[in-house]
Amino acid sequence: METTKNQNYTPAIVVMFALFFMIAFVTNFAGSMGVIVSNQFGASPALSQLGTLANFIAYLCMGIPAGIILKRKGYKFTALLAVIVGFVGVGIQWLAGPVQSFLVYVIGAFVAGFSMCLLNIVVNPMLNTLGGGGNKGNRLIQLGGSCNSVGGTLAPILLGFLIGGEASKANVSDAAPAMLIAMLIFVLAAIIIAFTNIPEPHMETPEEKAARKSGKVQKDKYSPLSFRHFVLGAVAIFFYVGIEVGIPNMANLYMSNDLNMPAVAGTIVGFYWFCMLIGRLIGSAIGGKVSSKTMLAVTSTVAIIFLLLVMFLPQDIRVTVFGKVIPISMLFMFLCGLCTSVMWGSIFNLAAEGLGKYTAPASGIFMTLVCGGGIIPFFCGILAKSAGYLQSYWILVACLLFLVFYALAGSKNVNKDIPVE
């Protein structure tokens, strides 16, 4: 890793931070668009989540192939491919406004999802590599995660501002400025990446390539799926991403449609993602003193309590936020962000424990199951149609109960007899 010490990779690091920002911005933008499509295209609560579903289903299709592309083509090629695909995806979503087509919007969200998957595969290991590994590499990843939270915070706030005061008048064209900003960032990122020298320590070697093409690669009889705690951890990741996305998405629909205050809804949902930023900073500070098992069990339990308060606190108990009166239950909604902020890291840490050489393919499987972020909110939307937006949180409570089980019992490695070196 000597090359990383002798060369200046500041431009590449800045680009990775920008891409971290874009992952959350574009993803949360799809969730916030549910308010618009439910009005403009008459979409049901479930169909209003179709953009989010399409965005995350792309992970299911692309998770493992993205890992293969990264191994065979390297960081630079994969990052360039990701930003080009992202530009196209957001461009298609922008086109949905002029052509007045819900299908075009969903296709755009699906294409953008491919980009988000590729970016997720790239940014974490690339920042670690650019930082030279160790503590500095980890520090860059944590800073990148903070940029991710900022992007997640701004997307719903910006969209709420662009929609204005009435959800009934919301139109895809209203979101055009945000989409154009996203496309511009992708263009700038592509230019900087193209002219930046990036190390490729994990790229397939000529010997590995020759062995793969000749079919002489010896297949291992074990895989990450041979480990019970990893399989349960993969399920936990599927549920977790659904929880993380489902909480703000349903709250956004509730405040925008039932309370008819989309601008305030965007701000409140933005606070959810801001709480995730605060939670990540706190989590990184106490991570060395508190085990992942304890952190996951406690935050999952507290999140259950918060969601029950959201569902059962009387809606006529209200507070004034930014000059608008909203149910006090919504405050507990965005406080859930403090809990969800540390769940991904805790689950990944527990699931990857003891995997050794199987950690890399395990990451690809994890990325595939990020699709839960689209599937779980879709089912919440189905329940919302018959029971109401807030009652759809019962699905998320059930998911959180599984996370509690995983933290307390399911995360134990019972396959220590499998060789991992």
Tab-separated table of C-alpha atoms in Angstrom:
chain	number	residue	atom	x	y	z
A	1	MET	CA	0.000	0.000	0.000
A	2	GLU	CA	3.032	2.235	-0.369
A	3	THR	CA	1.505	3.981	-3.365
A	4	THR	CA	-1.268	5.431	-1.268
A	5	LYS	CA	1.291	7.191	0.913
A	6	ASN	CA	3.314	8.685	-1.949
A	7	GLN	CA	0.444	10.017	-4.029
A	8	ASN	CA	-2.212	12.610	-3.393
A	9	TYR	CA	-5.672	11.038	-3.566
A	10	THR	CA	-7.545	14.012	-2.144
A	11	PRO	CA	-9.634	14.504	-5.322
A	12	ALA	CA	-10.659	10.838	-5.308
A	13	ILE	CA	-11.506	10.975	-1.596
A	14	VAL	CA	-13.659	14.065	-2.154
A	15	VAL	CA	-15.447	12.277	-5.001
A	16	MET	CA	-16.105	9.241	-2.788
A	17	PHE	CA	-17.597	11.564	-0.169
A	18	ALA	CA	-19.796	13.083	-2.882
A	19	LEU	CA	-20.871	9.626	-4.013
A	20	PHE	CA	-21.649	8.650	-0.414
A	21	PHE	CA	-23.868	11.742	-0.369
A	22	MET	CA	-25.505	10.717	-3.656
A	23	ILE	CA	-26.302	7.177	-2.479
A	24	ALA	CA	-28.556	8.515	0.268
A	25	PHE	CA	-29.799	11.532	-1.688
A	26	VAL	CA	-31.008	9.516	-4.691
A	27	THR	CA	-32.335	6.640	-2.558
A	28	ASN	CA	-34.286	8.892	-0.192
A	29	PHE	CA	-35.440	10.983	-3.115
A	30	ALA	CA	-37.207	7.888	-4.477
A	31	GLY	CA	-38.936	7.388	-1.136
A	32	SER	CA	-40.057	10.999	-0.923
A	33	MET	CA	-41.401	10.874	-4.487
A	34	GLY	CA	-44.184	8.616	-3.166
A	35	VAL	CA	-46.114	11.745	-2.185
A	36	ILE	CA	-45.979	13.078	-5.750
A	37	VAL	CA	-46.880	9.879	-7.585
A	38	SER	CA	-49.777	9.168	-5.221
A	39	ASN	CA	-51.235	12.523	-6.290
A	40	GLN	CA	-50.240	12.901	-9.928
A	41	PHE	CA	-50.821	9.304	-11.003
A	42	GLY	CA	-53.453	8.311	-8.418
A	43	ALA	CA	-51.172	5.611	-7.002
A	44	SER	CA	-52.351	3.620	-3.991
A	45	PRO	CA	-50.198	3.622	-0.806
A	46	ALA	CA	-48.521	0.427	-2.024
A	47	LEU	CA	-47.965	1.655	-5.585
A	48	SER	CA	-46.634	4.959	-4.272
A	49	GLN	CA	-43.721	2.899	-2.931
A	50	LEU	CA	-43.069	1.313	-6.332
A	51	GLY	CA	-40.216	3.724	-7.040
A	52	THR	CA	-38.524	2.706	-3.798
A	53	LEU	CA	-39.260	-0.954	-4.570
A	54	ALA	CA	-37.744	-0.641	-8.061
A	55	ASN	CA	-34.707	1.168	-6.631
A	56	PHE	CA	-34.010	-1.600	-4.140
A	57	ILE	CA	-34.964	-4.551	-6.362
A	58	ALA	CA	-32.015	-3.435	-8.490
A	59	TYR	CA	-29.796	-4.472	-5.556
A	60	LEU	CA	-31.286	-7.976	-5.758
A	61	CYS	CA	-30.344	-8.134	-9.445
A	62	MET	CA	-26.984	-6.386	-9.187
A	63	GLY	CA	-25.509	-7.193	-5.770
A	64	ILE	CA	-23.416	-10.225	-6.700
A	65	PRO	CA	-22.649	-9.130	-10.313
A	66	ALA	CA	-21.407	-5.785	-8.936
A	67	GLY	CA	-18.901	-7.619	-6.746
A	68	ILE	CA	-17.704	-9.595	-9.775
A	69	ILE	CA	-17.327	-6.394	-11.836
A	70	LEU	CA	-15.318	-4.790	-9.026
A	71	LYS	CA	-13.001	-7.807	-8.800
A	72	ARG	CA	-12.423	-8.117	-12.551
A	73	LYS	CA	-12.441	-4.453	-13.635
A	74	GLY	CA	-11.356	-2.593	-10.508
A	75	TYR	CA	-12.487	0.444	-8.524
A	76	LYS	CA	-12.057	3.078	-11.227
A	77	PHE	CA	-14.031	1.265	-13.922
A	78	THR	CA	-16.807	0.320	-11.491
A	79	ALA	CA	-17.062	3.847	-10.087
A	80	LEU	CA	-17.244	5.345	-13.586
A	81	LEU	CA	-19.882	2.820	-14.609
A	82	ALA	CA	-21.868	3.638	-11.466
A	83	VAL	CA	-21.959	7.405	-12.048
A	84	ILE	CA	-22.851	6.971	-15.735
A	85	VAL	CA	-25.712	4.625	-14.861
A	86	GLY	CA	-26.768	7.019	-12.076
A	87	PHE	CA	-26.893	9.929	-14.522
A	88	VAL	CA	-29.066	7.887	-16.896
A	89	GLY	CA	-31.369	6.699	-14.105
A	90	VAL	CA	-32.021	10.155	-12.689
A	91	GLY	CA	-32.406	11.481	-16.236
A	92	ILE	CA	-35.145	8.947	-16.927
A	93	GLN	CA	-36.920	9.965	-13.710
A	94	TRP	CA	-36.705	13.604	-14.808
A	95	LEU	CA	-38.222	12.610	-18.166
A	96	ALA	CA	-41.262	11.200	-16.325
A	97	GLY	CA	-42.365	14.796	-15.671
A	98	PRO	CA	-42.578	16.025	-19.278
A	99	VAL	CA	-44.068	12.754	-20.596
A	100	GLN	CA	-46.455	12.383	-17.615
A	101	SER	CA	-45.678	8.669	-17.221
A	102	PHE	CA	-45.635	6.665	-13.987
A	103	LEU	CA	-43.973	3.752	-15.825
A	104	VAL	CA	-41.099	5.970	-16.983
A	105	TYR	CA	-40.592	7.134	-13.391
A	106	VAL	CA	-40.443	3.539	-12.103
A	107	ILE	CA	-37.991	2.538	-14.856
A	108	GLY	CA	-35.796	5.485	-13.908
A	109	ALA	CA	-35.863	4.474	-10.252
A	110	PHE	CA	-34.881	0.919	-11.239
A	111	VAL	CA	-31.929	2.113	-13.340
A	112	ALA	CA	-30.837	4.484	-10.553
A	113	GLY	CA	-30.927	1.497	-8.192
A	114	PHE	CA	-28.258	-0.251	-10.287
A	115	SER	CA	-26.074	2.796	-9.801
A	116	MET	CA	-26.661	2.897	-6.052
A	117	CYS	CA	-25.720	-0.784	-5.752
A	118	LEU	CA	-22.508	-0.271	-7.738
A	119	LEU	CA	-21.642	2.788	-5.642
A	120	ASN	CA	-22.199	0.896	-2.395
A	121	ILE	CA	-19.881	-1.853	-3.624
A	122	VAL	CA	-17.191	0.727	-4.464
A	123	VAL	CA	-17.126	3.513	-1.876
A	124	ASN	CA	-16.416	1.608	1.347
A	125	PRO	CA	-13.422	-0.456	0.187
A	126	MET	CA	-12.130	2.410	-1.977
A	127	LEU	CA	-12.056	4.862	0.932
A	128	ASN	CA	-10.336	2.250	3.065
A	129	THR	CA	-7.759	1.763	0.298
A	130	LEU	CA	-7.210	5.484	-0.288
A	131	GLY	CA	-6.715	5.954	3.428
A	132	GLY	CA	-4.068	3.251	3.484
A	133	GLY	CA	-6.170	0.893	5.591
A	134	GLY	CA	-6.098	0.737	9.365
A	135	ASN	CA	-7.435	3.567	11.498
A	136	LYS	CA	-7.139	6.217	8.772
A	137	GLY	CA	-9.047	4.076	6.298
A	138	ASN	CA	-11.765	3.452	8.871
A	139	ARG	CA	-11.900	7.159	9.680
A	140	LEU	CA	-12.499	7.981	6.008
A	141	ILE	CA	-15.328	5.459	5.885
A	142	GLN	CA	-16.937	7.023	8.968
A	143	LEU	CA	-16.648	10.493	7.413
A	144	GLY	CA	-18.183	9.113	4.231
A	145	GLY	CA	-21.056	7.704	6.278
A	146	SER	CA	-21.648	11.185	7.669
A	147	CYS	CA	-21.905	12.551	4.106
A	148	ASN	CA	-24.401	9.769	3.438
A	149	SER	CA	-26.545	10.957	6.330
A	150	VAL	CA	-26.384	14.558	5.103
A	151	GLY	CA	-27.654	13.446	1.684
A	152	GLY	CA	-30.448	11.494	3.325
A	153	THR	CA	-31.401	14.523	5.402
A	154	LEU	CA	-31.513	17.009	2.531
A	155	ALA	CA	-33.446	14.910	-0.023
A	156	PRO	CA	-36.874	14.917	1.705
A	157	ILE	CA	-36.451	18.514	2.909
A	158	LEU	CA	-35.619	19.708	-0.611
A	159	LEU	CA	-38.469	17.752	-2.168
A	160	GLY	CA	-40.932	19.034	0.440
A	161	PHE	CA	-39.814	22.595	-0.333
A	162	LEU	CA	-40.214	22.037	-4.086
A	163	ILE	CA	-43.700	20.540	-3.677
A	164	GLY	CA	-44.864	23.480	-1.582
A	165	GLY	CA	-47.854	23.611	0.708
A	166	GLU	CA	-50.387	21.270	-0.923
A	167	ALA	CA	-49.831	17.609	-1.773
A	168	SER	CA	-52.882	17.682	-4.056
A	169	LYS	CA	-50.967	19.892	-6.512
A	170	ALA	CA	-47.695	17.912	-6.436
A	171	ASN	CA	-46.196	17.009	-9.822
A	172	VAL	CA	-43.053	15.151	-10.920
A	173	SER	CA	-41.949	18.328	-12.719
A	174	ASP	CA	-41.764	20.052	-9.314
A	175	ALA	CA	-38.825	17.799	-8.444
A	176	ALA	CA	-36.903	18.642	-11.647
A	177	PRO	CA	-34.406	21.062	-9.985
A	178	ALA	CA	-33.279	18.392	-7.507
A	179	MET	CA	-32.894	15.844	-10.298
A	180	LEU	CA	-30.811	18.255	-12.380
A	181	ILE	CA	-28.540	18.901	-9.375
A	182	ALA	CA	-28.061	15.151	-8.940
A	183	MET	CA	-27.225	14.726	-12.631
A	184	LEU	CA	-24.680	17.560	-12.437
A	185	ILE	CA	-22.958	15.923	-9.449
A	186	PHE	CA	-22.748	12.649	-11.378
A	187	VAL	CA	-21.135	14.448	-14.346
A	188	LEU	CA	-18.549	16.176	-12.143
A	189	ALA	CA	-17.807	12.900	-10.356
A	190	ALA	CA	-17.252	11.100	-13.667
A	191	ILE	CA	-14.800	13.785	-14.857
A	192	ILE	CA	-12.765	13.738	-11.626
A	193	ILE	CA	-12.687	9.921	-11.419
A	194	ALA	CA	-11.588	9.666	-15.062
A	195	PHE	CA	-8.550	11.901	-14.424
A	196	THR	CA	-7.629	10.535	-10.985
A	197	ASN	CA	-5.115	7.735	-10.440
A	198	ILE	CA	-6.722	5.173	-8.137
A	199	PRO	CA	-4.903	2.147	-6.656
A	200	GLU	CA	-6.282	-1.297	-7.504
A	201	PRO	CA	-4.961	-3.665	-4.803
A	202	HIS	CA	-7.974	-5.978	-4.946
A	203	MET	CA	-8.303	-6.296	-8.707
A	204	GLU	CA	-8.050	-9.737	-10.293
A	205	THR	CA	-4.419	-10.610	-11.045
A	206	PRO	CA	-3.318	-11.943	-14.459
A	207	GLU	CA	-2.753	-15.344	-12.827
A	208	GLU	CA	-6.260	-15.361	-11.322
A	209	LYS	CA	-7.729	-14.302	-14.652
A	210	ALA	CA	-5.904	-17.081	-16.503
A	211	ALA	CA	-7.006	-19.676	-13.930
A	212	ARG	CA	-10.627	-18.486	-14.174
A	213	LYS	CA	-10.643	-18.666	-17.964
A	214	SER	CA	-9.044	-22.110	-17.985
A	215	GLY	CA	-11.578	-23.397	-15.470
A	216	LYS	CA	-8.835	-24.471	-13.052
A	217	VAL	CA	-10.232	-22.531	-10.094
A	218	GLN	CA	-10.883	-25.041	-7.314
A	219	LYS	CA	-14.377	-24.746	-5.911
A	220	ASP	CA	-14.813	-24.583	-2.157
A	221	LYS	CA	-17.389	-26.914	-0.658
A	222	TYR	CA	-18.245	-24.204	1.889
A	223	SER	CA	-19.602	-20.674	1.441
A	224	PRO	CA	-20.922	-17.878	3.648
A	225	LEU	CA	-24.280	-19.668	3.552
A	226	SER	CA	-22.678	-22.560	5.439
A	227	PHE	CA	-22.702	-20.381	8.562
A	228	ARG	CA	-26.026	-20.204	10.425
A	229	HIS	CA	-25.236	-16.869	12.067
A	230	PHE	CA	-24.474	-15.348	8.658
A	231	VAL	CA	-27.696	-16.638	7.092
A	232	LEU	CA	-29.733	-15.174	9.955
A	233	GLY	CA	-27.660	-11.997	9.715
A	234	ALA	CA	-28.481	-11.701	6.010
A	235	VAL	CA	-32.183	-11.975	6.881
A	236	ALA	CA	-31.614	-9.328	9.565
A	237	ILE	CA	-30.076	-6.985	6.963
A	238	PHE	CA	-33.097	-7.536	4.698
A	239	PHE	CA	-35.424	-6.564	7.548
A	240	TYR	CA	-33.195	-3.726	8.757
A	241	VAL	CA	-33.074	-1.831	5.466
A	242	GLY	CA	-36.857	-2.217	5.200
A	243	ILE	CA	-37.188	-0.728	8.690
A	244	GLU	CA	-34.819	2.147	7.939
A	245	VAL	CA	-36.676	3.123	4.766
A	246	GLY	CA	-40.209	2.175	5.842
A	247	ILE	CA	-40.315	4.401	8.938
A	248	PRO	CA	-39.825	7.755	7.130
A	249	ASN	CA	-41.685	6.716	3.971
A	250	MET	CA	-44.939	5.881	5.770
A	251	ALA	CA	-44.616	8.979	7.975
A	252	ASN	CA	-44.115	11.138	4.887
A	253	LEU	CA	-47.261	9.739	3.269
A	254	TYR	CA	-49.241	10.138	6.500
A	255	MET	CA	-48.293	13.781	7.033
A	256	SER	CA	-48.560	14.696	3.345
A	257	ASN	CA	-51.864	12.979	2.578
A	258	ASP	CA	-53.745	12.633	5.875
A	259	LEU	CA	-52.502	15.915	7.361
A	260	ASN	CA	-51.965	17.701	3.991
A	261	MET	CA	-48.658	19.329	4.925
A	262	PRO	CA	-46.004	17.969	2.502
A	263	ALA	CA	-43.482	20.760	3.094
A	264	VAL	CA	-43.448	20.142	6.855
A	265	ALA	CA	-43.492	16.389	6.226
A	266	GLY	CA	-40.277	16.693	4.227
A	267	THR	CA	-38.606	18.614	7.044
A	268	ILE	CA	-39.719	16.151	9.734
A	269	VAL	CA	-38.590	13.196	7.637
A	270	GLY	CA	-35.319	15.057	7.066
A	271	PHE	CA	-34.890	15.167	10.831
A	272	TYR	CA	-35.147	11.365	10.869
A	273	TRP	CA	-32.087	11.150	8.628
A	274	PHE	CA	-30.370	13.887	10.639
A	275	CYS	CA	-30.905	11.760	13.752
A	276	MET	CA	-29.197	8.930	11.891
A	277	LEU	CA	-26.196	11.218	11.424
A	278	ILE	CA	-26.129	11.999	15.153
A	279	GLY	CA	-26.576	8.311	15.978
A	280	ARG	CA	-23.661	7.319	13.761
A	281	LEU	CA	-21.395	9.860	15.423
A	282	ILE	CA	-22.426	8.585	18.866
A	283	GLY	CA	-22.076	4.979	17.730
A	284	SER	CA	-18.552	5.525	16.450
A	285	ALA	CA	-17.620	7.135	19.779
A	286	ILE	CA	-18.924	4.293	21.959
A	287	GLY	CA	-18.356	1.426	19.528
A	288	GLY	CA	-15.112	0.424	21.226
A	289	LYS	CA	-16.823	0.106	24.612
A	290	VAL	CA	-20.212	-1.406	23.744
A	291	SER	CA	-20.548	-4.737	21.926
A	292	SER	CA	-22.444	-4.999	18.653
A	293	LYS	CA	-24.777	-7.524	20.281
A	294	THR	CA	-25.730	-5.093	23.063
A	295	MET	CA	-25.990	-2.145	20.686
A	296	LEU	CA	-28.323	-4.012	18.327
A	297	ALA	CA	-30.511	-5.444	21.094
A	298	VAL	CA	-30.934	-2.099	22.857
A	299	THR	CA	-31.572	0.026	19.759
A	300	SER	CA	-34.053	-2.505	18.329
A	301	THR	CA	-35.986	-2.589	21.603
A	302	VAL	CA	-36.055	1.201	21.896
A	303	ALA	CA	-37.185	1.487	18.256
A	304	ILE	CA	-40.111	-0.846	19.010
A	305	ILE	CA	-41.134	1.393	21.911
A	306	PHE	CA	-40.903	4.505	19.722
A	307	LEU	CA	-43.027	2.951	16.970
A	308	LEU	CA	-45.679	1.867	19.463
A	309	LEU	CA	-45.813	5.459	20.697
A	310	VAL	CA	-46.176	6.659	17.096
A	311	MET	CA	-49.106	4.288	16.573
A	312	PHE	CA	-50.956	4.712	19.852
A	313	LEU	CA	-50.387	8.257	21.090
A	314	PRO	CA	-53.592	10.260	20.503
A	315	GLN	CA	-53.267	12.230	17.288
A	316	ASP	CA	-54.920	15.260	18.897
A	317	ILE	CA	-51.908	15.740	21.194
A	318	ARG	CA	-49.915	18.136	19.065
A	319	VAL	CA	-46.837	20.345	19.116
A	320	THR	CA	-45.710	23.229	16.945
A	321	VAL	CA	-42.760	22.492	14.660
A	322	PHE	CA	-41.527	25.145	12.223
A	323	GLY	CA	-44.752	27.055	12.605
A	324	LYS	CA	-46.903	24.005	11.829
A	325	VAL	CA	-48.916	21.957	14.289
A	326	ILE	CA	-48.227	18.230	14.020
A	327	PRO	CA	-49.051	15.181	16.181
A	328	ILE	CA	-46.460	14.702	18.901
A	329	SER	CA	-46.185	11.066	17.774
A	330	MET	CA	-44.187	12.223	14.746
A	331	LEU	CA	-41.392	13.351	17.057
A	332	PHE	CA	-40.901	9.724	18.096
A	333	MET	CA	-40.826	8.802	14.410
A	334	PHE	CA	-37.720	10.840	13.676
A	335	LEU	CA	-36.119	9.778	16.968
A	336	CYS	CA	-36.172	6.252	15.524
A	337	GLY	CA	-33.280	7.491	13.379
A	338	LEU	CA	-31.053	7.402	16.461
A	339	CYS	CA	-31.770	3.675	16.690
A	340	THR	CA	-31.545	2.671	13.036
A	341	SER	CA	-28.270	4.570	12.586
A	342	VAL	CA	-26.093	1.884	14.205
A	343	MET	CA	-28.005	-1.252	13.183
A	344	TRP	CA	-26.278	-1.881	9.835
A	345	GLY	CA	-22.792	-1.847	11.342
A	346	SER	CA	-23.864	-3.988	14.294
A	347	ILE	CA	-25.538	-6.616	12.113
A	348	PHE	CA	-22.653	-6.741	9.641
A	349	ASN	CA	-20.126	-7.070	12.472
A	350	LEU	CA	-22.051	-9.939	14.076
A	351	ALA	CA	-22.764	-11.733	10.802
A	352	ALA	CA	-19.176	-11.457	9.502
A	353	GLU	CA	-17.641	-12.685	12.761
A	354	GLY	CA	-15.540	-15.790	12.145
A	355	LEU	CA	-16.085	-15.889	8.353
A	356	GLY	CA	-12.435	-15.344	7.468
A	357	LYS	CA	-11.907	-15.865	3.738
A	358	TYR	CA	-15.668	-15.945	3.182
A	359	THR	CA	-16.105	-12.299	4.236
A	360	ALA	CA	-15.785	-10.888	0.696
A	361	PRO	CA	-18.516	-13.057	-0.904
A	362	ALA	CA	-20.605	-12.470	2.213
A	363	SER	CA	-20.515	-8.724	1.456
A	364	GLY	CA	-21.968	-9.376	-1.999
A	365	ILE	CA	-24.820	-11.381	-0.497
A	366	PHE	CA	-25.444	-8.610	2.021
A	367	MET	CA	-25.665	-6.059	-0.772
A	368	THR	CA	-28.161	-8.261	-2.625
A	369	LEU	CA	-30.450	-8.355	0.408
A	370	VAL	CA	-30.521	-4.565	0.641
A	371	CYS	CA	-33.566	-5.083	-1.607
A	372	GLY	CA	-35.539	-5.327	1.651
A	373	GLY	CA	-35.518	-1.533	1.606
A	374	GLY	CA	-38.000	-1.671	-1.260
A	375	ILE	CA	-39.949	-4.843	-0.461
A	376	ILE	CA	-40.796	-4.112	3.197
A	377	PRO	CA	-42.156	-0.561	2.543
A	378	PHE	CA	-44.196	-1.983	-0.361
A	379	PHE	CA	-45.943	-4.379	2.010
A	380	CYS	CA	-46.358	-1.532	4.494
A	381	GLY	CA	-48.163	0.326	1.719
A	382	ILE	CA	-50.484	-2.650	1.162
A	383	LEU	CA	-51.375	-2.738	4.863
A	384	ALA	CA	-51.722	1.067	4.929
A	385	LYS	CA	-54.509	0.928	2.357
A	386	SER	CA	-56.758	-1.075	4.685
A	387	ALA	CA	-55.480	-0.161	8.149
A	388	GLY	CA	-53.927	3.299	7.711
A	389	TYR	CA	-50.385	4.588	7.372
A	390	LEU	CA	-49.524	4.447	11.069
A	391	GLN	CA	-50.889	0.950	11.607
A	392	SER	CA	-48.641	-0.280	8.790
A	393	TYR	CA	-45.801	0.067	11.312
A	394	TRP	CA	-46.845	-3.308	12.750
A	395	ILE	CA	-44.834	-4.885	9.946
A	396	LEU	CA	-41.766	-2.941	11.053
A	397	VAL	CA	-42.332	-3.910	14.697
A	398	ALA	CA	-42.281	-7.573	13.643
A	399	CYS	CA	-39.008	-6.968	11.763
A	400	LEU	CA	-37.509	-5.287	14.824
A	401	LEU	CA	-38.484	-8.251	17.000
A	402	PHE	CA	-36.414	-10.450	14.688
A	403	LEU	CA	-33.443	-8.100	15.151
A	404	VAL	CA	-33.774	-8.478	18.919
A	405	PHE	CA	-33.758	-12.265	18.497
A	406	TYR	CA	-30.728	-12.093	16.227
A	407	ALA	CA	-28.784	-9.939	18.677
A	408	LEU	CA	-29.548	-12.148	21.681
A	409	ALA	CA	-29.406	-15.632	20.130
A	410	GLY	CA	-29.190	-15.844	16.330
A	411	SER	CA	-25.787	-14.160	16.059
A	412	LYS	CA	-23.912	-16.954	17.831
A	413	ASN	CA	-21.433	-18.734	15.557
A	414	VAL	CA	-22.276	-22.435	15.790
A	415	ASN	CA	-20.148	-23.426	12.771
A	416	LYS	CA	-16.659	-22.938	14.156
A	417	ASP	CA	-15.619	-26.301	12.722
A	418	ILE	CA	-15.577	-24.865	9.184
A	419	PRO	CA	-12.006	-23.847	8.134
A	420	VAL	CA	-11.875	-20.149	7.232
A	421	GLU	CA	-8.175	-19.580	6.505
